[in-house]
Short mmCIF file of C-alpha atoms in Angstrom, two decimals:
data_model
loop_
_atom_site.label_atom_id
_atom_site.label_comp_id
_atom_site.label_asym_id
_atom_site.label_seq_id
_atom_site.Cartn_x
_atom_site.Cartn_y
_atom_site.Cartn_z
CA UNK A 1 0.00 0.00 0.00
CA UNK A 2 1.10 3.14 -0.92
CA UNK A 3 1.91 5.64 1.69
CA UNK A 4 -0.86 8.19 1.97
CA UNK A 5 0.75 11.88 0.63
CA UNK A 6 -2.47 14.16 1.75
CA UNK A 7 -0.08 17.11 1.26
CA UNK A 8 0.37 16.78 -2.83
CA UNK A 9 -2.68 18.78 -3.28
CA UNK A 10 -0.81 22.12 -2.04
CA UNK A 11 0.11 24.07 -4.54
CA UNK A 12 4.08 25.65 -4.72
CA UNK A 13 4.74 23.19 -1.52
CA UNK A 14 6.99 20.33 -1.29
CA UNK A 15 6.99 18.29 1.65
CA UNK A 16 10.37 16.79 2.48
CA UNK A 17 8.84 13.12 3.18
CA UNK A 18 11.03 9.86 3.49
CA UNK A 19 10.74 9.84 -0.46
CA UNK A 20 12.20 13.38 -1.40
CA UNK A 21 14.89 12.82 1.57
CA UNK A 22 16.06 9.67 -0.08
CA UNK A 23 16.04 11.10 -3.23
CA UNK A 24 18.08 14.26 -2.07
CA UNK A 25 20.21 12.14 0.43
CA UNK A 26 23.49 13.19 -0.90
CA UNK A 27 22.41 16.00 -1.92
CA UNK A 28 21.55 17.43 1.26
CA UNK A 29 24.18 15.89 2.84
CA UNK A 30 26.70 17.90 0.29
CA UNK A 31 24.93 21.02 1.66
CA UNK A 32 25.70 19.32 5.41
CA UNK A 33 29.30 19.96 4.64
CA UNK A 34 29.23 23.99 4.22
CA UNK A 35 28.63 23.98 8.14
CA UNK A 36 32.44 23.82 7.94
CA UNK A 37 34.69 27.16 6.97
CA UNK A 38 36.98 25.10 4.92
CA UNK A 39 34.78 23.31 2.84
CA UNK A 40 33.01 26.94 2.28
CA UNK A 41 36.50 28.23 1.24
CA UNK A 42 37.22 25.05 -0.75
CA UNK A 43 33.75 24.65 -2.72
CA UNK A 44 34.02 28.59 -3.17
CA UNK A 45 37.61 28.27 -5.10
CA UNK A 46 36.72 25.16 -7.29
CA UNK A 47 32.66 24.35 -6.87
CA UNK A 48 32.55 21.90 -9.52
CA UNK A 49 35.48 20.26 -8.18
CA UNK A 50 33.90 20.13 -5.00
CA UNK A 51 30.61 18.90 -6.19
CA UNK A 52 32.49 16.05 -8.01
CA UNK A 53 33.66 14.45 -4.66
CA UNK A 54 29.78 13.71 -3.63
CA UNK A 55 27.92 10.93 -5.32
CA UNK A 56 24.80 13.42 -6.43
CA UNK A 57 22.99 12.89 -10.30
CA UNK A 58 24.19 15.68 -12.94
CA UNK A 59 20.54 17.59 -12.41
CA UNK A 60 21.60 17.94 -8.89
CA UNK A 61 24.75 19.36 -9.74
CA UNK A 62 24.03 21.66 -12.90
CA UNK A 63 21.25 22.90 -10.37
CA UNK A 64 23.69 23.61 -7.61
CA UNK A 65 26.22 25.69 -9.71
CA UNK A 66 23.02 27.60 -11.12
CA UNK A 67 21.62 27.72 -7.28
CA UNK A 68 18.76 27.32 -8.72
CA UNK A 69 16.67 26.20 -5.52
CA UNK A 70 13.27 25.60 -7.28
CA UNK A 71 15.47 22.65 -9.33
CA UNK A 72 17.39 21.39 -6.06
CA UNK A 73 13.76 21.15 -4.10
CA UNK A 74 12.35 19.01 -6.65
CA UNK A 75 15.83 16.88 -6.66
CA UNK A 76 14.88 16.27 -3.23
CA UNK A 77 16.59 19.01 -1.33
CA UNK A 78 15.74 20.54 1.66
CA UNK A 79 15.38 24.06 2.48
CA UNK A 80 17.57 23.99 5.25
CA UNK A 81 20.20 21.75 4.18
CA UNK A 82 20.20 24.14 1.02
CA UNK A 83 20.21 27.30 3.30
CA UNK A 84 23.89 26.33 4.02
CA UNK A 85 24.83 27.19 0.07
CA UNK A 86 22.67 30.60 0.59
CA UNK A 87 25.25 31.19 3.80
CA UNK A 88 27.99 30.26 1.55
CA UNK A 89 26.84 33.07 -0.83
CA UNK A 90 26.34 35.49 1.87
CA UNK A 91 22.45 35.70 1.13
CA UNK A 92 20.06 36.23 3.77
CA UNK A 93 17.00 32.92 4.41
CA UNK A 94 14.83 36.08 2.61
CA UNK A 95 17.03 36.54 -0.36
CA UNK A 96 16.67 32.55 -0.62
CA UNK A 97 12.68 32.66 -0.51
CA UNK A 98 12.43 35.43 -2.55
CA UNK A 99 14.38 33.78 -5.40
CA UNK A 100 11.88 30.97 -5.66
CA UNK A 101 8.98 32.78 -6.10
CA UNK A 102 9.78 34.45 -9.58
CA UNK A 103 9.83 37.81 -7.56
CA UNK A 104 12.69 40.47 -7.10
CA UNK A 105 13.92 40.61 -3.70
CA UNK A 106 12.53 44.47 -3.44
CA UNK A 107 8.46 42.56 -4.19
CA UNK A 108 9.45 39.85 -1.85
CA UNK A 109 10.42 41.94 0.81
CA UNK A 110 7.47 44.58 0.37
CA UNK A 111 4.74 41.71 -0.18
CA UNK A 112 6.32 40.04 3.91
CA UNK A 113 6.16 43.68 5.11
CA UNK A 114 2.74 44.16 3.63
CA UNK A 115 1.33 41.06 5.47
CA UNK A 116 2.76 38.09 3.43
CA UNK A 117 1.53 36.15 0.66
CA UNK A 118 -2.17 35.57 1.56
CA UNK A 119 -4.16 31.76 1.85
CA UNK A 120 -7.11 32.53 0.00
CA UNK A 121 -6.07 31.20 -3.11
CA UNK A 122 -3.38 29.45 -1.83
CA UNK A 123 -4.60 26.16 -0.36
CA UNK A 124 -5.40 24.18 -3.31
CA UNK A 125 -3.83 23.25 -6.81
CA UNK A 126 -5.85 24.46 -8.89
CA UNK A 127 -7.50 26.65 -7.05
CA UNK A 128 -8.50 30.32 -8.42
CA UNK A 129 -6.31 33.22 -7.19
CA UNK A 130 -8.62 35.85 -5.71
CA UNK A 131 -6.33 37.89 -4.06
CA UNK A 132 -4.25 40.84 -4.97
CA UNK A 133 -1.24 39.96 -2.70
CA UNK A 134 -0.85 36.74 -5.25
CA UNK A 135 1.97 38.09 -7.48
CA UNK A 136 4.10 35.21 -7.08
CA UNK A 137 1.93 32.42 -7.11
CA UNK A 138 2.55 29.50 -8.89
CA UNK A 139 0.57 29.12 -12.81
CA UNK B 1 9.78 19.78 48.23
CA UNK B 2 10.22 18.49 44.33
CA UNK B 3 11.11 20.68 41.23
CA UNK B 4 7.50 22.22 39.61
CA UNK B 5 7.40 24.07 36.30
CA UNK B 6 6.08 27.82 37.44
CA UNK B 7 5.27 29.21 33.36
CA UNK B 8 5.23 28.21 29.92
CA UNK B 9 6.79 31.04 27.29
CA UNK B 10 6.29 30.42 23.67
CA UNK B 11 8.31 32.39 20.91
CA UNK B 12 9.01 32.35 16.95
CA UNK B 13 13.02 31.82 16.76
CA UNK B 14 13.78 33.29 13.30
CA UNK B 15 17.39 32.99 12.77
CA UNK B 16 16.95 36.79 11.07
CA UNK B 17 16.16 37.87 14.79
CA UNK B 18 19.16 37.28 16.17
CA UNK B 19 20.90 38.52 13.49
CA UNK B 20 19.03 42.03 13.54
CA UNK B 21 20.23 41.30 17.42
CA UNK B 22 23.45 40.31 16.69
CA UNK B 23 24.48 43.31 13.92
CA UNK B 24 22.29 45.75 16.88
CA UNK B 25 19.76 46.53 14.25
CA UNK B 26 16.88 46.64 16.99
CA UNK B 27 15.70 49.98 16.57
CA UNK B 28 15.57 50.15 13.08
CA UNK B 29 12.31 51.06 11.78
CA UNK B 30 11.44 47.42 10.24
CA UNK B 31 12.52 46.10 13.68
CA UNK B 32 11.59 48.33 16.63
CA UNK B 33 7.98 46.83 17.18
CA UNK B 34 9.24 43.26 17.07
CA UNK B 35 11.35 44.17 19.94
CA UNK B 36 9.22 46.56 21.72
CA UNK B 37 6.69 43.83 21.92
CA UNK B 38 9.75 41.70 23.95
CA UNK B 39 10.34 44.33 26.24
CA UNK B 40 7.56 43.05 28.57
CA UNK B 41 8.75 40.05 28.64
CA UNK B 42 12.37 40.14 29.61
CA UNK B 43 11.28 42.64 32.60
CA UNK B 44 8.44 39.49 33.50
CA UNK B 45 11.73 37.37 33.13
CA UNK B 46 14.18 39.52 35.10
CA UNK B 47 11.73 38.86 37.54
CA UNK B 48 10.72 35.39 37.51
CA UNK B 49 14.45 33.84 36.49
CA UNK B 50 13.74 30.05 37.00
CA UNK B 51 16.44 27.23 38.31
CA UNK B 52 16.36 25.78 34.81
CA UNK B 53 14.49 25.83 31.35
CA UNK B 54 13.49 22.89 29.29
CA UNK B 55 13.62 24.81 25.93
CA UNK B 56 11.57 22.55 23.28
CA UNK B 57 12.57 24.01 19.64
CA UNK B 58 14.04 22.11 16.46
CA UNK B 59 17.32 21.65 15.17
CA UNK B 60 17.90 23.57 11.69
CA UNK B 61 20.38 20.71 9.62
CA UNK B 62 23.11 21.73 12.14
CA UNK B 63 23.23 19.02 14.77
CA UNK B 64 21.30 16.07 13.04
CA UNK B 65 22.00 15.61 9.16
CA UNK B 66 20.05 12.99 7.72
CA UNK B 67 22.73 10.72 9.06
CA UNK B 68 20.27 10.31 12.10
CA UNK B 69 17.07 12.33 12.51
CA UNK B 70 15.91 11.26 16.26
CA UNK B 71 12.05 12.26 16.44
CA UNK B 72 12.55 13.46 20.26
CA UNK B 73 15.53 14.53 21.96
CA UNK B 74 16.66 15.49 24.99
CA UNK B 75 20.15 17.26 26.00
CA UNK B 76 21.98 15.66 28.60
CA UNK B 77 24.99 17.63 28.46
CA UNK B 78 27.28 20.14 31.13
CA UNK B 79 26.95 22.54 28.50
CA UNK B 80 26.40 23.33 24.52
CA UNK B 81 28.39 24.99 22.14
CA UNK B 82 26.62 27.71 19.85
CA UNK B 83 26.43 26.26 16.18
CA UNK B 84 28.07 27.74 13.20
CA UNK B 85 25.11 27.65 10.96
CA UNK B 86 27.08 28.62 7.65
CA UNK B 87 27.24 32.49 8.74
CA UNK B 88 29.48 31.74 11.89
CA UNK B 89 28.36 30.85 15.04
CA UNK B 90 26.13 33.82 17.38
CA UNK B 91 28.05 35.79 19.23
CA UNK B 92 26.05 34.33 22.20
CA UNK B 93 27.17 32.89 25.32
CA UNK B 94 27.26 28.94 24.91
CA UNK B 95 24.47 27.51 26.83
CA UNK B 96 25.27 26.18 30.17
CA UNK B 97 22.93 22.38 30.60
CA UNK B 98 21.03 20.65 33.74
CA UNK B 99 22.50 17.14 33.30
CA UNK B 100 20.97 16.05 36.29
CA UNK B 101 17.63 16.69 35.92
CA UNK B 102 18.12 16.21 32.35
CA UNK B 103 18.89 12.73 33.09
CA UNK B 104 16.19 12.48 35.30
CA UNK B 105 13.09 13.72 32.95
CA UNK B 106 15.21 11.38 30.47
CA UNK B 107 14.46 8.31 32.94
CA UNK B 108 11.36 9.55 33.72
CA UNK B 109 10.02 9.80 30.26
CA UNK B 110 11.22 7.18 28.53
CA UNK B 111 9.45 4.73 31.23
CA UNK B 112 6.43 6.75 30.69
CA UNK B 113 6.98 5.32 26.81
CA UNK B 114 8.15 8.55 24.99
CA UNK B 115 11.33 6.99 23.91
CA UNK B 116 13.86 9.83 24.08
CA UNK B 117 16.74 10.21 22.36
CA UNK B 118 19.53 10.67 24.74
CA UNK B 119 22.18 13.24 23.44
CA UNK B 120 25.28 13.70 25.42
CA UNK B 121 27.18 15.56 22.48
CA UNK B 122 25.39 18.42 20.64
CA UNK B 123 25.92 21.87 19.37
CA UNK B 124 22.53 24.43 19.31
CA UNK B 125 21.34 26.68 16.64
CA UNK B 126 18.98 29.54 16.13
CA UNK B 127 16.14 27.48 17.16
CA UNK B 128 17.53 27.79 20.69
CA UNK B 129 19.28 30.76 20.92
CA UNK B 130 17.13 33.24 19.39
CA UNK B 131 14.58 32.41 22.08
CA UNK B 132 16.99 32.70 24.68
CA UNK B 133 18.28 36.31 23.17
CA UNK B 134 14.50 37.25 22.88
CA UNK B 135 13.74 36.82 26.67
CA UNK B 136 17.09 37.20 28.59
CA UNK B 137 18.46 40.35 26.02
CA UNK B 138 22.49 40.00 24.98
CA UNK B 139 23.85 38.50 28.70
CA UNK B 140 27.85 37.57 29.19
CA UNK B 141 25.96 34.28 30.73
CA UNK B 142 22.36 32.72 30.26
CA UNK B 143 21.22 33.32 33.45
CA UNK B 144 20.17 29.72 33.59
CA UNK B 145 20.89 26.08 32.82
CA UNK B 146 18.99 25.14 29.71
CA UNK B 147 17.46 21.67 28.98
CA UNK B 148 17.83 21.35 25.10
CA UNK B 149 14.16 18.93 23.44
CA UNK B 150 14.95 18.88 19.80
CA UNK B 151 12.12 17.38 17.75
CA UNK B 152 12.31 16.60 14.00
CA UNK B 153 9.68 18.75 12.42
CA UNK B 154 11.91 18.90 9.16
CA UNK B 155 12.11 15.34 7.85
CA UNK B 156 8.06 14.58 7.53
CA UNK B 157 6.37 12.64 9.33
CA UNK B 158 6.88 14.88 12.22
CA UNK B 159 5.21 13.79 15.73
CA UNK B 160 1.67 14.77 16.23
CA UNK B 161 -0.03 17.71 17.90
CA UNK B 162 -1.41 15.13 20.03
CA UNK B 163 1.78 13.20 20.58
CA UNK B 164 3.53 16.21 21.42
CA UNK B 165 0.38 17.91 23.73
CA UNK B 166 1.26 14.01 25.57
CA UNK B 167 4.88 14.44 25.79
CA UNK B 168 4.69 17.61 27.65
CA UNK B 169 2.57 15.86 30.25
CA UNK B 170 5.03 13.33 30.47
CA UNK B 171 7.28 16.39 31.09
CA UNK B 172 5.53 17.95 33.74
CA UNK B 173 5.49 14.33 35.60
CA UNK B 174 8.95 14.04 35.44
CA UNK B 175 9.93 17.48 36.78
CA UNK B 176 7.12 17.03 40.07
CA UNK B 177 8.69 13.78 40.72
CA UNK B 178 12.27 15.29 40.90
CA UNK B 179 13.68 15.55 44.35
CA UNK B 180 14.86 19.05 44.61
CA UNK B 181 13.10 22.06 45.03
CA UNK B 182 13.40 23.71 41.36
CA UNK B 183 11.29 26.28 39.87
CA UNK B 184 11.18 25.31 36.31
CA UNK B 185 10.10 26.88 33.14
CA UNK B 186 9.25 24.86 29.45
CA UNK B 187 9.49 26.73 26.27
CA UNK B 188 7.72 26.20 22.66
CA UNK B 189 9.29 27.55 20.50
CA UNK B 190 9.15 28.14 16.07
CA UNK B 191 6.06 28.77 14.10
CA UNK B 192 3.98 30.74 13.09
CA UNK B 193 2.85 30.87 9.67
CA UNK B 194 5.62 31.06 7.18
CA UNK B 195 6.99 29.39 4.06
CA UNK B 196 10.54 29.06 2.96
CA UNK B 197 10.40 27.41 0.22
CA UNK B 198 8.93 26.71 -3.10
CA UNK B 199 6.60 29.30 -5.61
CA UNK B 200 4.33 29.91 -2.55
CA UNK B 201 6.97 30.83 -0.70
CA UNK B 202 5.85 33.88 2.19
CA UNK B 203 2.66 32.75 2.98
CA UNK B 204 1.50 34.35 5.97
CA UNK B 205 -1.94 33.40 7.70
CA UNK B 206 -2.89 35.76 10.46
CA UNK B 207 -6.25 34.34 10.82
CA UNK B 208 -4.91 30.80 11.75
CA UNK B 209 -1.93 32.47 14.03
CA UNK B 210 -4.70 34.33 15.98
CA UNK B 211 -6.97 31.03 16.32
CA UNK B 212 -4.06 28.96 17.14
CA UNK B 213 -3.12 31.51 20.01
CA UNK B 214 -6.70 31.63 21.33
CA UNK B 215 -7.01 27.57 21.35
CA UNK B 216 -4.07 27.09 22.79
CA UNK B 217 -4.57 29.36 26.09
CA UNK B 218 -8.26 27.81 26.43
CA UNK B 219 -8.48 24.48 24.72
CA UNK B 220 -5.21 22.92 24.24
CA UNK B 221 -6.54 19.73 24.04
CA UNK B 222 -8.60 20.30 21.17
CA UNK B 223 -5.56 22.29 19.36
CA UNK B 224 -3.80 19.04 19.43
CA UNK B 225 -5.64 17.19 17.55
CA UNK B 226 -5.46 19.35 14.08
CA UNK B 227 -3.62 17.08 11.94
CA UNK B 228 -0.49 18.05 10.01
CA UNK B 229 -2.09 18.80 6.98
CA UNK B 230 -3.97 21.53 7.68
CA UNK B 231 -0.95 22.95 9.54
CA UNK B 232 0.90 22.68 6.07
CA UNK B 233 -1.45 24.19 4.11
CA UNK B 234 -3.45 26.88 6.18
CA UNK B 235 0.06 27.91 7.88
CA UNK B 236 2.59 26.83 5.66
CA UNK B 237 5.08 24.07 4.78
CA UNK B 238 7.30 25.48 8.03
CA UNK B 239 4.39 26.08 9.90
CA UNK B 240 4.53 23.09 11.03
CA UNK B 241 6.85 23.41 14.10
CA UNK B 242 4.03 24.91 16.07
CA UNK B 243 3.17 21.09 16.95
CA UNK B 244 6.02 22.22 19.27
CA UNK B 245 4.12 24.59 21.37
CA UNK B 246 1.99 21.87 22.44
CA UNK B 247 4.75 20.26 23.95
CA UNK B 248 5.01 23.16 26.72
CA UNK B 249 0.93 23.94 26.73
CA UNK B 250 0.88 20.13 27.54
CA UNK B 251 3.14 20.82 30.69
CA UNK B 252 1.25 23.32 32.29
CA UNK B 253 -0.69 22.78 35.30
CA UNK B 254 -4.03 22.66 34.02
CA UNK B 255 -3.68 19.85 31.55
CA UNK B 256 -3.32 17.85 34.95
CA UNK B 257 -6.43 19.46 36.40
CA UNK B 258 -5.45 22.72 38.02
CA UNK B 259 -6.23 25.54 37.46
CA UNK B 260 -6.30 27.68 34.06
CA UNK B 261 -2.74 29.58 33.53
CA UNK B 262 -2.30 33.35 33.82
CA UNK B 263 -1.84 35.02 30.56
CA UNK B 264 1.22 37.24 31.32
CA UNK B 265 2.01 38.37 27.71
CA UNK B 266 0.67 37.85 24.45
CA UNK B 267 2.08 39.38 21.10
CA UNK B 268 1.99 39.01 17.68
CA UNK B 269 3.56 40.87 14.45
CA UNK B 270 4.78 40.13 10.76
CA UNK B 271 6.93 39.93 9.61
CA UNK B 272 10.54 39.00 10.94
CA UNK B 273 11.86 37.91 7.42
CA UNK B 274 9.69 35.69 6.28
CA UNK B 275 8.17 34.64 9.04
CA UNK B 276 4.53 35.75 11.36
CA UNK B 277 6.17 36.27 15.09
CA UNK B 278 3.68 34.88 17.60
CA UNK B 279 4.83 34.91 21.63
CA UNK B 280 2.68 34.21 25.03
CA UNK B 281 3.34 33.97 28.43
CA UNK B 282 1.62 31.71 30.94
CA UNK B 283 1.97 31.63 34.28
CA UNK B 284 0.42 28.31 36.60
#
C-alpha cells in the first residue's frame, strides 16, 4: 500500500517526506558539509570540483552551480540543508525565498512587510487566485 | 519539596532575529515593534528567572544531518556549544545544561513510553538561541541552565499535535517527581505561519496564528488534535513546528487538572523575514 501523501494537493509546496529525503540524500548531505569554513573556502575556489567528490545525479549538480533552488527542491533538497549554500553566498533565508517565487527581492520583501503572501487562493492546486497579494503564485 | 514548572513562554526563533540582534539593528524602523513587543517580557523574566528551562525548539540541519534524525531529543549535556550555521556561530554565550535533571526527565520519560533520544554531544542553533536572546536580552551568561528537546519537524512525518500535547505531560510528571526544590520553566518555541520554500513561498496566515493563540490558552486539548495537513497548508510548509508549542501547553498545570494559567504576555507581528512572530506567556 502506498503511503498516503495528503499534502500533494498544495500548490508551490513540497513536503520533504522519506521519499524526497532519499532522493536528495546526498544531496543534502553535500549542503551538510558547508557547516564547515573550509569546505566553504574550498567549494568557493573550485565548486565543480567540490561537487564532483559527492555521489549526487548531474541535475543535482548543474542545479547547484546555477543555485537554482526551485530545481534542487524538486531533486529532493531541503530548504535547510540548502540554506547552508545561501550562507555560503552570503544571502540572507529572505534573499533565498524570494528567489523561488519568480519575484525580485525588493516585491518579496514589500509583499512580507505588507502582510505576506495571503491563503485565500493558496490552499489548493488548482484553485483560483482571488487575491491581490498573489503576485508570485505558482501558474 | 520536588522541582515544579512555574510558566510556559512560547516564541518564533527566526534565525533573522538574532541577526538584527546580533548586527544591533533593533531599533531600526522594520525592527523596533518586534522588539518593543519583547520588552515586557524580559522585565516578567528579570523577575521570575527560574532554576532551569526545558527549551523545546528544532534543530535547523546543524546538529542532526540525515545521518540520524531522532524524532525526540533530549540534551543531557554540562553545556552546549553555539552552532556555526554557515554564517558563523552567534556571538552568544554557549548555553550552560542541567545534566541532572536532564537525566532524570530522560528516565522519567522514557518509562512513561516517549522513547527519548539521549544526546550527550550536541551543538545548538537559532532554534535555541534566538529564544533565549529574545527573553534574557544580549547577557555575558544565560542566566540559567537550559534543557535542550529537539524534535524533528523537518524530515516529515513529524510527531503529532497530540503526541507532542502528551509528551509535555510526560514532562511535567517528570519534573514534580524530581527531588529538589526547582522552579522550572518549558518553552515552545518556532512557528507561526511562514513558508521558505517553493513558488508559494511567504505565505502568511494571520487568521490561523490568531486562532491557534486563542485555542491554545483555552483548549489545548482540542488544538492538538489538528492534523499536520492543515498545519501545512493553512500555515505553511514550516508552519509546522508549532506542533512544538503543544509540547510546553501540555506541561502546564491545568492539563493535569489545576487551574487555568495566567496570561502574562501575548504578542503578535509580521513579519521577521519571512516569518509571522507569535509569543505568550503563561503563568500556573
Amino acid at each position: 500500500m502506498a503511503i498516503d501523501k495528503p499534502y500533494l494537493d498544495i500548490p508551490g509546496t513540497t513536503v520533504f517526506d522519506a521519499d524526497r529525503s532519499r532522493q536528495g540524500y546526498w544531496l543534502n548531505q553535500f549542503c551538510m558539509s558547508l557547516m564547515k569554513a573550509d569546505n566553504r573556502e574550498r567549494f568557493k575556489s573550485d565548486e565543480a570540483g567540490y561537487l564532483d567528490e559527492w555521489p549526487m545525479t548531474h541535475d543535482q549538480k548543474q542545479a547547484v552551480l546555477a543555485r537554482d533552488m526551485n530545481r534542487m527542491i524538486s531533486l529532493g533538497g531541503n530548504i535547510y540543508f540548502l540554506a547552508k549554500i545561501g550562507a555560503t553566498d552570503g544571502k540572507s533565508f529572505q534573499q533565498m525565498a524570494a528567489s523561488m517565487t519568480g519575484m525580485t527581492e525588493d516585491e518579496y520583501r514589500d509583499m512580507m512587510v505588507a502582510g505576506g503572501r495571503s491563503p485565500e487562493g493558496n490552499r489548493y492546486v488548482g484553485e483560483s487566485t482571488g487575491a491581490s497579494r498573489d503576485d508570485g503564485a505558482p501558474e | 519539596m520536588s522541582a515544579r514548572i512555574s510558566a510556559s513562554v512560547f516564541t518564533s526563533h527566526v534565525p533573522a532575529i538574532g541577526a538584527a540582534l546580533d548586527l544591533g539593528k533593533t531599533t531600526e524602523p522594520y525592527w523596533q515593534p518586534l522588539f518593543a513587543g519583547y520588552e515586557q517580557s524580559k522585565a516578567w523574566f528579570a523577575d521570575h528567572t527560574p532554576d532551569a528551562i526545558v527549551l523545546v525548539y528544532n534543530d535547523h540541519a546543524t546538529a542532526f544531518s540525515l545521518e540520524m534524525i531522532p524524532t525526540f531529543a533530549i540534551g543531557t549535556a554540562a553545556s552546549f556549544d553555539v552552532a556555526d550555521e554557515g554564517w558563523g556561530p552567534r556571538p552568544v554565550p554557549r548555553v550552560i545544561g542541567h545534566p541532572a535533571l536532564a537525566a532524570h526527565i530522560a528516565q522519567s520519560v522514557i518509562q512513561q513510553d516517549f522513547d527519548l533520544t539521549i544526546v550527550n554531544q550536541m551543538d545548538v542553533d537559532h532554534g535555541l538561541t534566538v529564544p533565549l536572546s529574545l527573553m534574557c536580552g544580549q547577557p555575558d551568561a544565560w542566566p540559567c541552565p537550559v534543557i535542550p528537546i529537539a524534535v524533528n519537524v523537518v524530515h516529515y512525518p513529524v510527531p503529532s499535535g497530540r503526541r507532542c500535547f502528551n509528551l509535555g505531560q510526560a514532562i511535567r510528571r517528570a519534573v514534580e517527581s524530581y527531588d529538589d526544590d526547582l522552579n522550572v520553566q518549558i518553552w515552545g518555541t518556532g512557528g507561526m505561519s511562514h513558508q521558505l520554500q517553493g513558488p508559494r513561498a511567504g505565505l502568511i496566515n494571520s487568521g490561523f496564528d490568531h486562532a491557534f493563540l486563542d485555542e491554545l490558552i483555552a483548549s489545548p486539548a482540542e488544538l492538538a488534535d489538528k492534523p499536520h495537513v492543515e498545519y501545512i497548508r493553512e500555515a505553511g510548509s514550516e508552519g509546522i513546528e508549532l506542533v512544538m508549542w503543544l509540547i510546553a501547553r501540555g506541561a502546564m498545570s491545568d492539563v493535569a487538572g489545576g487551574p487555568p494559567p495566567t496570561v502574562r504576555h501575548r504578542f503578535y507581528h509580521v513579519p521577521a523575514s519571512n516569518t509571522a512572530v507569535g509569543h505568550l506567556i503563561l503563568e500556573n
